[in-house]
Each structure stands twice: as C-alpha cells, then as structure tokens.
Amino acid sequence: MGKKALSSLAVTGLLMLGGCGVAYQSPSVNPMSASASKVRVLAITPETVLAANRSGYSPKELPAVFFANAGGGSTQRGAGAVPDPVVDYQPRPDMLETRVPPAVPDAPYTIGIGDVLLLATPQTGSTVEQLTGLLAASNSRQGYTVQDDGAIAIPNVGRVQVAGTTLEEAENRLFQRLVENQIDPTFSLEVAEFNSKKVSIGGAVAQPAVAPITLTPLYLDEALAAAGGITAEDLDYASVRIYRDGTIYQIPLRELYSSSRLSRVQLTNGDAVFVDTEYTLDRAQAYFEERIRLAEFRQDARIAALNELNAEVNIRRGALAEERENYMTRLELDSVDRDYVYLTGEVNKQARYPLPFGRTATLADALYSNDGVPTRTGNVAEIYVLRGSPDPREFGALTAWHLDGRNAANFLLATRFELRPNDVVFVAEQPVTRWSRVVTQITPSLITSTAAQLN
C-alpha cells in the first residue's frame, strides 16, 4: 500500500473517531443517555412558559437605605412660648367713624405651611402593594403636613413642593412624581386641615379665637360667630376694628347690626379683628401690635426651625450616601448574597448572570446581557434552560426547557420565560462547528503522521 493511500486511510480513520466522539467531546442535552435518565425535555411554548413561571420565587431586594429619603422623618418645629398679651383701658368716645376695608379679590385657595393634605386612593389589593406607606396613611385618615420648606414628605415618593400652589397645581405635581416613581397615579387630594391662613378675633367677644380661611371665603359675621359672638352691651361706643396690611379699619357696632352688607365684609389671611368698646384706637392698636409681635416671633422661630431641619436633612443625606456606597463596595467585592444563572455552551462568554434586585429576569435578559448567541458557532435550534427539581427527594432530576430559535418568533417567548436561581442556560454548537473543531484537533496529528510516512 502506497504512502498516499496510507494518508487517506489515516484521515478517514481520524474523521470516524471524531464523528464517534473519540477525538472530540461536545456537550449536548440527551435525555436518552443512561447518566441523564432523569432529564425531561419540554419545548418552550406559551403554555409551558406559564407552567415554568408558576414556580415560587421572590427576588432579593435592595436594602431599605436605597428607598429612604433624607427628609421623611422630620417633623414641624414649634415656636415656643408666646409673648404676654396686651391689656389697656381707654376712655369713651363722642362719635364713631365708619371705615370699611377694601374688597378682597377673588382667587382660589393656595396651600400654605401647616396645612394638612389628605390623599385618597382606590381601596384595591394591587394598589396597596404599590403605594404601601402612602395608602396606609390615607386609609387611616392620616394626612401630610406641609412643612417649613413648603413640602410634604410621602413614603416611596419623597418630598413634593406644594406651598403656594392651588389644589389643582398640587395634584399635577403629585401626579408627575407618582409617575416618575412608577406608582399608580390614581388619587384625589384634599385639604384636611386649614392651618396656613388665619384671622384672629379678640376684644369684646365670648371666646377670643383664631378662625382659619378655607376653600370658601370667610366673612366678618362668620368670624365673630366663631369667637362666640359679640359681648358688648353698649352699642353707642362699640365698634369692630380690622387691622390689615398696616391700616386700621373701623365699623361701628350699631351700623354692623343694621347693614347686611357690612356684616358680609370678606376677610383675608393675616387680618386681625378686634371688638372695641372704646372710641380711641390706642387699645385696638395695642392689640394689633401684639399680633404683629406674635407673627414676627413665630417667623423667627420658623426660620430657626427651617435651618435646623436643613442641617438634619444634610446629616441624614450624608449618612444615606455612605450606607449606599458601603453596600455598593460590598457588591463589587462579591460579599453580598446574590442569586445567579449560569451561561454555558456556545455563548460569547461562559459566565454567571446575577439576577436583578426587586424583579425577575427572563431568558432573553440573560442571553443578551452576554451579547446574545453567536450564530456562526451556536445552534439557535438548541437553546436550553436546565432547571433542577425543587424537591430534595428528587435530587438529580431536572427539566430541560427547549427553545427552537430557528423561528425568530420564538424569541418572543424568551422575553416571557422567567429564570430562577441556579438555572443553567445552555446553547449547543452548530454541526459544522463540531466538525470544524474535530478537524482543528486532528490536523496536527495528520501532518505529523504523513510526514513520518514520507520519511
């Protein structure tokens, strides 16, 4: 037999060895082999995707520090003790003059510091899961107080600036923030407590009081009624004095009782109403000065409280940032307990794919996080997800979910097929790839053998 015939015979023999798996071992999913007798192969179809996704799995969550905000725990500070009230006595007058304050322009109610807003949301199970703390507050009828910086702090949403806005504008801002945080923006907003706009009533009334201005206008007769009514008996020398924006207005009590127009004088935020039984303005002026001092005192206290709040928020924000940075460092050092899926076979890089926090991942997520399947070497008709049995008594039994990618429409199923911890994604090689690798392995032996025979 010639050397040429010997070489040909060697090539044929080596190719036969490669085809038999002697020269080259290629991984595959084979339910018929003895060592894999417990492998069950199921095609990935819409029905089997539903069955596979029914297996219980709760994705790991990020630490609570990633969902906290720097201002959520702060509360409104008080102004402390108020100055002593002013008490003064003045002699009686000879005559009274009527000076009516100017009309208040019509304008919608604007939300202010101290107001309590109430969010109402649908009473459904899914909404409870999505809005958690927000729904808990609304269901228990607990509102959100507008704090010194003009914002309300809502769990899972953060601080929303609402001071100075109408209810409609506040609803629009809150709607936008809920959408940004991927929360169902179905809600209604109302003012539960009106604390930002007030009118004080003092003097000869049954019970000096502070009346809030609400969504409806507050008129003089209503403010006096809120203070228990006027107690002055001598109508000749009694008057109602209104302090507004540095000016004192006066309505004699006799004219107030005889004119429905005067009793319906509309009041505005910051008005001070004083029922005086004396003619001169000294006592009323002292009362108004007292209201001014109280307002200045509370404003100074509010500024101090706001500075304290800002300092607390900055400290809290720094602590949150440090905790998050520490966690990210642990994540980089692989010291955090994670769930993984393993990619093997004809993928661009055999690796482990970390399942994301807070949500499930799909077969498509894992494949395309690794640049997909290399079509030159990977067999798209042989894509498998290998999943072991959750029953410890069936250790070694597994299911091979098979995706046939020759029909590109089947890749849509890959976007629906949810992965579970320790799943193995396997892509078989192309038949031509297998032979190419056999040839690559046997070529050096063939050259060596032929050279030896020629010598």
Coordinates of C-alpha atoms in Angstrom, one line a residue:
M1 CA 0.0 0.0 0.0
G2 CA 1.4 3.4 -1.0
K3 CA 2.1 6.4 1.2
K4 CA -0.8 8.3 -0.4
A5 CA -3.2 5.5 0.4
L6 CA -2.0 5.4 4.0
S7 CA -2.5 9.1 4.4
S8 CA -6.0 8.8 3.0
L9 CA -6.8 5.9 5.3
A10 CA -5.5 7.9 8.3
V11 CA -7.7 10.9 7.5
T12 CA -10.7 8.6 7.2
G13 CA -10.0 6.9 10.4
L14 CA -9.5 10.1 12.4
L15 CA -12.7 11.6 11.0
M16 CA -14.5 8.5 12.0
L17 CA -13.1 8.8 15.5
G18 CA -14.2 12.5 15.6
G19 CA -17.7 11.5 14.5
C20 CA -17.9 8.9 17.2
G21 CA -16.9 11.4 19.9
V22 CA -13.5 9.9 20.5
A23 CA -11.4 12.7 19.1
Y24 CA -13.7 15.5 20.3
Q25 CA -16.3 15.5 23.1
S26 CA -19.2 18.0 22.5
P27 CA -21.7 18.9 25.3
S28 CA -25.4 18.3 24.5
V29 CA -28.7 17.7 26.1
N30 CA -29.5 14.0 25.7
P31 CA -32.5 12.6 27.7
M32 CA -31.8 9.1 26.4
S33 CA -28.4 8.6 27.9
A34 CA -28.0 6.5 31.0
S35 CA -26.4 9.2 33.0
A36 CA -29.2 11.6 32.2
S37 CA -32.1 9.3 32.7
K38 CA -34.0 11.9 34.8
V39 CA -33.8 14.7 32.2
R40 CA -37.1 15.8 30.9
V41 CA -37.1 17.9 27.8
L42 CA -40.0 20.3 27.2
A43 CA -40.4 22.6 24.3
I44 CA -40.9 26.3 25.3
T45 CA -44.4 27.2 24.2
P46 CA -46.9 29.8 25.6
E47 CA -48.4 27.0 27.8
T48 CA -45.1 25.7 29.1
V49 CA -43.9 29.3 29.8
L50 CA -46.9 29.8 32.1
A51 CA -46.1 26.5 33.8
A52 CA -42.4 27.3 34.3
N53 CA -43.2 30.8 35.7
R54 CA -45.5 29.3 38.3
S55 CA -42.6 28.1 40.4
G56 CA -42.3 30.2 43.5
Y57 CA -39.5 32.8 43.6
S58 CA -39.1 36.1 45.5
P59 CA -36.3 38.2 44.0
K60 CA -33.8 39.6 46.5
E61 CA -34.4 43.2 47.4
L62 CA -32.1 46.2 47.8
P63 CA -31.5 47.3 51.4
A64 CA -34.1 49.8 52.8
V65 CA -31.4 52.5 52.7
F66 CA -31.9 52.8 48.9
F67 CA -35.6 53.6 49.3
A68 CA -35.2 56.1 52.2
N69 CA -35.2 59.9 51.7
A70 CA -33.4 62.5 53.8
G71 CA -36.4 64.4 54.9
G72 CA -39.0 61.7 55.6
G73 CA -38.6 61.6 59.3
S74 CA -38.5 65.3 60.1
T75 CA -41.4 67.0 61.9
Q76 CA -42.5 70.6 62.1
R77 CA -40.9 72.5 64.9
G78 CA -42.9 74.7 67.3
A79 CA -42.4 78.4 68.0
G80 CA -42.2 78.0 71.8
A81 CA -43.9 80.4 74.4
V82 CA -45.6 83.5 73.0
P83 CA -45.3 87.0 74.5
D84 CA -47.6 88.2 77.2
P85 CA -50.9 89.7 76.0
V86 CA -51.5 93.5 76.0
V87 CA -54.1 94.9 78.4
D88 CA -55.0 98.5 78.2
Y89 CA -58.0 100.7 79.1
Q90 CA -59.2 103.9 77.3
P91 CA -62.0 106.4 78.0
R92 CA -65.2 106.5 76.0
P93 CA -65.7 108.4 72.7
D94 CA -68.1 111.1 71.5
M95 CA -68.6 109.7 68.0
L96 CA -67.6 106.8 65.7
E97 CA -66.5 106.8 62.1
T98 CA -67.1 104.0 59.6
R99 CA -64.0 102.9 57.6
V100 CA -64.6 99.7 55.6
P101 CA -61.6 97.7 54.3
P102 CA -61.3 97.3 50.5
A103 CA -62.8 94.3 48.8
V104 CA -60.8 91.1 48.6
P105 CA -60.1 89.9 45.0
D106 CA -61.5 86.5 44.1
A107 CA -58.7 83.9 44.0
P108 CA -58.6 80.1 44.5
Y109 CA -57.2 78.8 47.8
T110 CA -53.4 78.3 47.8
I111 CA -51.8 75.7 50.0
G112 CA -49.6 77.0 52.8
I113 CA -47.2 75.9 55.5
G114 CA -49.0 74.0 58.3
D115 CA -51.9 72.8 56.1
V116 CA -52.6 69.1 56.3
L117 CA -53.3 67.4 52.9
L118 CA -55.1 64.1 52.6
L119 CA -54.5 61.7 49.8
A120 CA -57.4 59.3 48.9
T121 CA -56.6 56.3 46.7
P122 CA -58.6 53.3 45.5
Q123 CA -59.1 50.5 48.0
T124 CA -57.6 47.7 46.0
G125 CA -55.1 45.0 46.8
S126 CA -52.8 45.8 43.9
T127 CA -52.7 49.5 44.8
V128 CA -51.9 48.7 48.4
E129 CA -48.9 46.7 47.2
Q130 CA -47.7 49.6 45.0
L131 CA -48.4 52.5 47.4
T132 CA -47.6 50.8 50.8
G133 CA -47.0 53.7 53.1
L134 CA -49.0 56.2 51.1
L135 CA -52.1 54.1 51.3
A136 CA -51.6 53.2 54.9
A137 CA -51.7 56.9 55.8
S138 CA -54.8 57.6 53.7
N139 CA -56.7 54.5 54.9
S140 CA -56.1 55.5 58.5
R141 CA -57.1 59.1 57.6
Q142 CA -53.6 60.5 58.4
G143 CA -52.7 63.4 56.3
Y144 CA -49.4 65.0 55.3
T145 CA -48.5 68.3 56.9
V146 CA -46.9 71.0 54.7
Q147 CA -43.6 71.5 56.5
D148 CA -41.5 74.6 56.9
D149 CA -39.8 74.3 53.5
G150 CA -43.2 74.1 51.8
A151 CA -43.1 70.4 51.0
I152 CA -44.9 67.2 52.1
A153 CA -42.9 64.0 52.7
I154 CA -44.5 60.9 51.2
P155 CA -43.1 57.4 51.6
N156 CA -41.6 55.9 48.4
V157 CA -42.1 59.3 46.7
G158 CA -40.0 61.8 48.6
R159 CA -40.6 65.5 49.2
V160 CA -43.1 67.3 47.0
Q161 CA -43.2 71.1 47.0
V162 CA -46.8 72.2 47.3
A163 CA -46.8 75.5 49.3
G164 CA -48.1 78.4 47.2
T165 CA -50.0 76.2 44.8
T166 CA -53.7 75.7 44.3
L167 CA -55.2 72.2 44.8
E168 CA -55.2 71.6 41.0
E169 CA -51.5 72.6 40.7
A170 CA -50.6 70.4 43.7
E171 CA -52.4 67.4 42.1
N172 CA -50.5 67.9 38.9
R173 CA -47.1 68.0 40.8
L174 CA -48.0 64.9 42.8
F175 CA -49.3 63.1 39.7
Q176 CA -45.9 63.7 37.9
R177 CA -43.9 62.4 41.0
L178 CA -46.0 59.3 41.2
V179 CA -45.5 58.6 37.5
E180 CA -41.7 59.2 37.9
N181 CA -41.6 56.6 40.7
Q182 CA -43.7 54.1 38.7
I183 CA -46.6 54.2 41.1
D184 CA -50.3 54.1 40.0
P185 CA -51.2 57.8 39.9
T186 CA -54.9 57.2 40.8
F187 CA -55.7 59.5 43.8
S188 CA -57.6 62.5 44.9
L189 CA -56.2 65.4 47.0
E190 CA -58.0 67.5 49.6
V191 CA -57.1 69.8 52.4
A192 CA -57.9 68.1 55.7
E193 CA -56.8 70.9 58.0
F194 CA -56.5 74.6 57.1
N195 CA -53.7 76.0 59.2
S196 CA -51.8 78.4 57.0
K197 CA -54.3 81.2 56.6
K198 CA -56.0 82.6 59.6
V199 CA -57.9 85.5 61.0
S200 CA -57.6 86.4 64.7
I201 CA -60.6 87.7 66.7
G202 CA -60.3 89.4 70.1
G203 CA -61.7 92.1 72.3
A204 CA -65.4 92.0 73.5
V205 CA -66.2 88.5 72.2
A206 CA -67.3 85.5 74.2
Q207 CA -64.2 83.4 73.3
P208 CA -61.2 85.0 71.5
A209 CA -60.2 82.7 68.7
V210 CA -58.3 82.2 65.5
A211 CA -60.5 81.3 62.6
P212 CA -59.0 79.5 59.6
I213 CA -59.6 80.5 56.0
T214 CA -60.7 77.5 54.0
L215 CA -61.7 76.9 50.4
T216 CA -64.8 79.1 50.9
P217 CA -64.4 82.8 51.8
L218 CA -64.5 83.9 55.4
Y219 CA -66.8 86.8 56.2
L220 CA -66.9 89.2 59.2
D221 CA -70.1 87.8 60.7
E222 CA -68.8 84.2 60.4
A223 CA -65.5 85.2 62.2
L224 CA -67.4 86.9 65.0
A225 CA -69.7 83.8 65.3
A226 CA -66.6 81.6 65.5
A227 CA -65.5 83.6 68.6
G228 CA -68.8 83.1 70.3
G229 CA -70.4 86.4 69.3
I230 CA -70.0 89.9 70.5
T231 CA -70.5 90.5 74.2
A232 CA -70.6 94.4 74.2
E233 CA -73.9 95.7 75.6
D234 CA -73.4 99.4 74.8
L235 CA -73.9 99.8 71.0
D236 CA -73.2 103.6 71.1
Y237 CA -69.4 103.2 71.8
A238 CA -68.6 99.7 70.5
S239 CA -67.0 99.1 67.1
V240 CA -65.3 96.3 65.2
R241 CA -61.8 97.3 64.1
I242 CA -60.0 95.4 61.4
Y243 CA -56.2 95.6 61.1
R244 CA -55.0 94.8 57.5
D245 CA -51.6 95.5 55.9
G246 CA -50.7 98.3 58.3
T247 CA -54.1 100.0 58.2
I248 CA -56.9 100.0 60.8
Y249 CA -60.5 99.9 59.5
Q250 CA -63.5 100.5 61.7
I251 CA -67.2 99.5 61.6
P252 CA -69.4 100.9 64.4
L253 CA -71.3 98.0 66.0
R254 CA -74.7 99.7 65.6
E255 CA -74.1 100.0 61.8
L256 CA -72.8 96.4 61.6
Y257 CA -76.1 95.2 63.1
S258 CA -78.2 97.3 60.8
S259 CA -76.4 96.6 57.5
S260 CA -76.1 93.1 55.9
R261 CA -73.5 94.5 53.5
L262 CA -71.2 95.4 56.4
S263 CA -71.6 92.0 58.1
R264 CA -70.5 90.3 54.9
V265 CA -67.1 92.1 54.6
Q266 CA -64.8 89.4 53.4
L267 CA -61.6 88.8 55.5
T268 CA -58.3 87.7 54.2
N269 CA -55.2 86.0 55.6
G270 CA -53.5 87.9 58.4
D271 CA -56.5 90.1 59.3
A272 CA -56.9 90.9 63.0
V273 CA -60.5 91.6 64.1
F274 CA -60.9 93.4 67.5
V275 CA -64.3 94.3 69.0
D276 CA -63.6 97.5 71.0
T277 CA -65.9 99.2 73.4
E278 CA -63.8 102.4 73.4
Y279 CA -63.6 105.2 71.0
T280 CA -59.9 105.8 70.7
L281 CA -57.7 103.5 68.7
D282 CA -55.0 103.0 71.4
R283 CA -56.3 99.8 72.8
A284 CA -57.0 98.3 69.3
Q285 CA -53.6 99.5 68.2
A286 CA -52.0 97.7 71.2
Y287 CA -53.9 94.6 70.2
F288 CA -52.7 94.8 66.6
E289 CA -49.1 95.5 67.7
E290 CA -49.4 92.3 69.8
R291 CA -50.5 90.3 66.8
I292 CA -47.6 91.8 64.8
R293 CA -45.1 90.8 67.5
L294 CA -46.6 87.3 67.6
A295 CA -46.2 87.0 63.9
E296 CA -42.6 88.2 64.0
F297 CA -41.8 85.9 66.9
R298 CA -43.2 82.9 65.0
Q299 CA -41.5 83.9 61.8
D300 CA -38.1 84.0 63.6
A301 CA -38.9 80.6 65.2
R302 CA -39.8 79.2 61.8
I303 CA -36.6 80.4 60.3
A304 CA -34.6 78.8 63.1
A305 CA -36.6 75.6 62.7
L306 CA -36.0 75.6 59.0
N307 CA -32.3 75.9 59.5
E308 CA -32.3 73.1 62.0
L309 CA -34.3 71.0 59.5
N310 CA -31.8 71.7 56.7
A311 CA -28.9 70.7 58.9
E312 CA -30.7 67.5 59.9
V313 CA -31.5 66.7 56.3
N314 CA -27.9 67.2 55.2
I315 CA -26.7 64.9 58.0
R316 CA -29.2 62.3 57.1
R317 CA -28.4 62.6 53.4
G318 CA -24.7 62.1 54.1
A319 CA -25.5 59.0 56.2
L320 CA -27.6 57.6 53.5
A321 CA -25.0 58.2 50.8
E322 CA -22.3 56.5 53.0
E323 CA -24.5 53.5 53.6
R324 CA -25.3 53.1 49.9
E325 CA -21.6 53.5 49.0
N326 CA -20.7 50.8 51.5
Y327 CA -23.2 48.4 50.1
M328 CA -22.1 49.0 46.5
T329 CA -18.5 48.3 47.6
R330 CA -19.6 45.0 49.2
L331 CA -21.4 44.2 46.0
E332 CA -18.3 44.8 43.9
L333 CA -16.3 42.6 46.3
D334 CA -18.9 39.8 45.9
S335 CA -19.7 39.8 49.6
V336 CA -23.5 40.2 49.1
D337 CA -25.7 37.2 48.9
R338 CA -26.9 37.1 45.2
D339 CA -28.9 34.7 43.0
Y340 CA -27.2 33.7 39.8
V341 CA -28.0 32.0 36.5
Y342 CA -25.1 30.3 34.6
L343 CA -24.4 30.7 30.9
T344 CA -22.6 27.8 29.2
G345 CA -22.1 26.2 25.8
E346 CA -21.9 28.3 22.6
V347 CA -22.3 31.7 24.2
N348 CA -19.9 34.6 23.7
K349 CA -18.5 34.2 27.2
Q350 CA -19.3 31.5 29.7
A351 CA -20.2 33.3 32.8
R352 CA -22.7 33.7 35.6
Y353 CA -25.5 36.2 35.2
P354 CA -26.6 37.9 38.5
L355 CA -30.4 38.0 38.9
P356 CA -31.5 41.6 39.4
F357 CA -32.8 43.0 42.7
G358 CA -36.5 43.6 43.1
R359 CA -37.7 41.9 39.9
T360 CA -37.5 38.7 37.9
A361 CA -35.2 38.3 34.8
T362 CA -36.1 36.5 31.6
L363 CA -34.2 34.1 29.3
A364 CA -33.8 37.0 26.9
D365 CA -32.2 39.2 29.6
A366 CA -29.6 36.5 30.3
L367 CA -28.8 35.8 26.7
Y368 CA -28.5 39.4 25.5
S369 CA -26.6 40.6 28.6
N370 CA -23.9 38.4 27.1
D371 CA -24.2 39.7 23.5
G372 CA -26.7 37.0 22.5
V373 CA -26.0 33.7 20.7
P374 CA -23.1 33.8 18.2
T375 CA -24.9 32.4 15.1
R376 CA -21.6 31.3 13.4
T377 CA -20.9 28.7 16.1
G378 CA -24.1 28.5 18.2
N379 CA -27.0 26.4 17.2
V380 CA -30.1 28.6 17.7
A381 CA -32.2 25.5 17.3
E382 CA -30.7 24.1 20.5
I383 CA -31.2 26.6 23.3
Y384 CA -32.0 25.1 26.7
V385 CA -32.8 26.2 30.2
L386 CA -31.7 23.5 32.6
R387 CA -33.6 23.6 35.9
G388 CA -33.3 21.2 38.8
S389 CA -36.2 19.8 40.8
P390 CA -37.0 21.9 44.0
D391 CA -37.9 18.6 45.8
P392 CA -34.8 17.4 47.7
R393 CA -36.0 13.9 47.3
E394 CA -35.6 14.2 43.6
F395 CA -32.0 15.3 43.6
G396 CA -30.5 14.9 40.1
A397 CA -33.9 15.2 38.3
L398 CA -34.0 18.2 36.0
T399 CA -36.1 19.7 33.3
A400 CA -34.6 21.0 30.1
W401 CA -36.8 23.8 28.6
H402 CA -36.0 23.8 24.9
L403 CA -36.2 27.0 22.8
D404 CA -36.0 26.5 19.0
G405 CA -34.7 29.8 17.7
R406 CA -34.8 28.8 14.0
N407 CA -38.2 30.5 14.1
A408 CA -37.4 34.0 15.2
A409 CA -40.9 34.5 16.6
N410 CA -40.0 32.1 19.3
F411 CA -37.6 34.6 20.8
L412 CA -40.7 36.5 22.0
L413 CA -41.2 33.5 24.3
A414 CA -37.7 34.1 25.6
T415 CA -38.8 37.6 26.8
R416 CA -41.6 35.9 28.8
F417 CA -39.7 32.9 30.3
E418 CA -38.7 33.8 33.8
L419 CA -35.4 32.5 35.2
R420 CA -34.9 31.0 38.7
P421 CA -31.7 30.9 40.8
N422 CA -29.2 28.3 39.7
D423 CA -30.8 27.8 36.3
V424 CA -28.2 26.8 33.6
V425 CA -28.7 28.4 30.1
F426 CA -27.0 26.1 27.6
V427 CA -26.6 26.7 23.8
A428 CA -25.5 23.8 21.7
E429 CA -22.9 24.2 18.9
Q430 CA -23.6 24.1 15.2
P431 CA -22.9 20.7 13.5
V432 CA -20.4 22.4 11.2
T433 CA -18.8 23.9 14.2
R434 CA -18.4 20.5 15.8
W435 CA -16.7 19.1 12.6
S436 CA -14.5 22.2 12.3
R437 CA -13.2 21.6 15.8
V438 CA -12.6 17.9 15.1
V439 CA -10.6 18.9 12.0
T440 CA -8.7 21.5 14.0
Q441 CA -7.8 18.9 16.7
I442 CA -6.8 16.1 14.3
T443 CA -4.9 18.3 11.7
P444 CA -1.6 18.4 13.7
S445 CA -1.6 14.6 14.2
L446 CA -2.4 14.1 10.5
I447 CA 0.5 16.3 9.4
T448 CA 2.9 14.5 11.8
S449 CA 1.7 11.1 10.6
T450 CA 2.1 12.0 6.9
A451 CA 5.5 13.5 7.4
A452 CA 6.7 10.4 9.2
Q453 CA 5.4 8.1 6.4
L454 CA 7.1 10.3 3.7
N455 CA 10.4 10.0 5.6

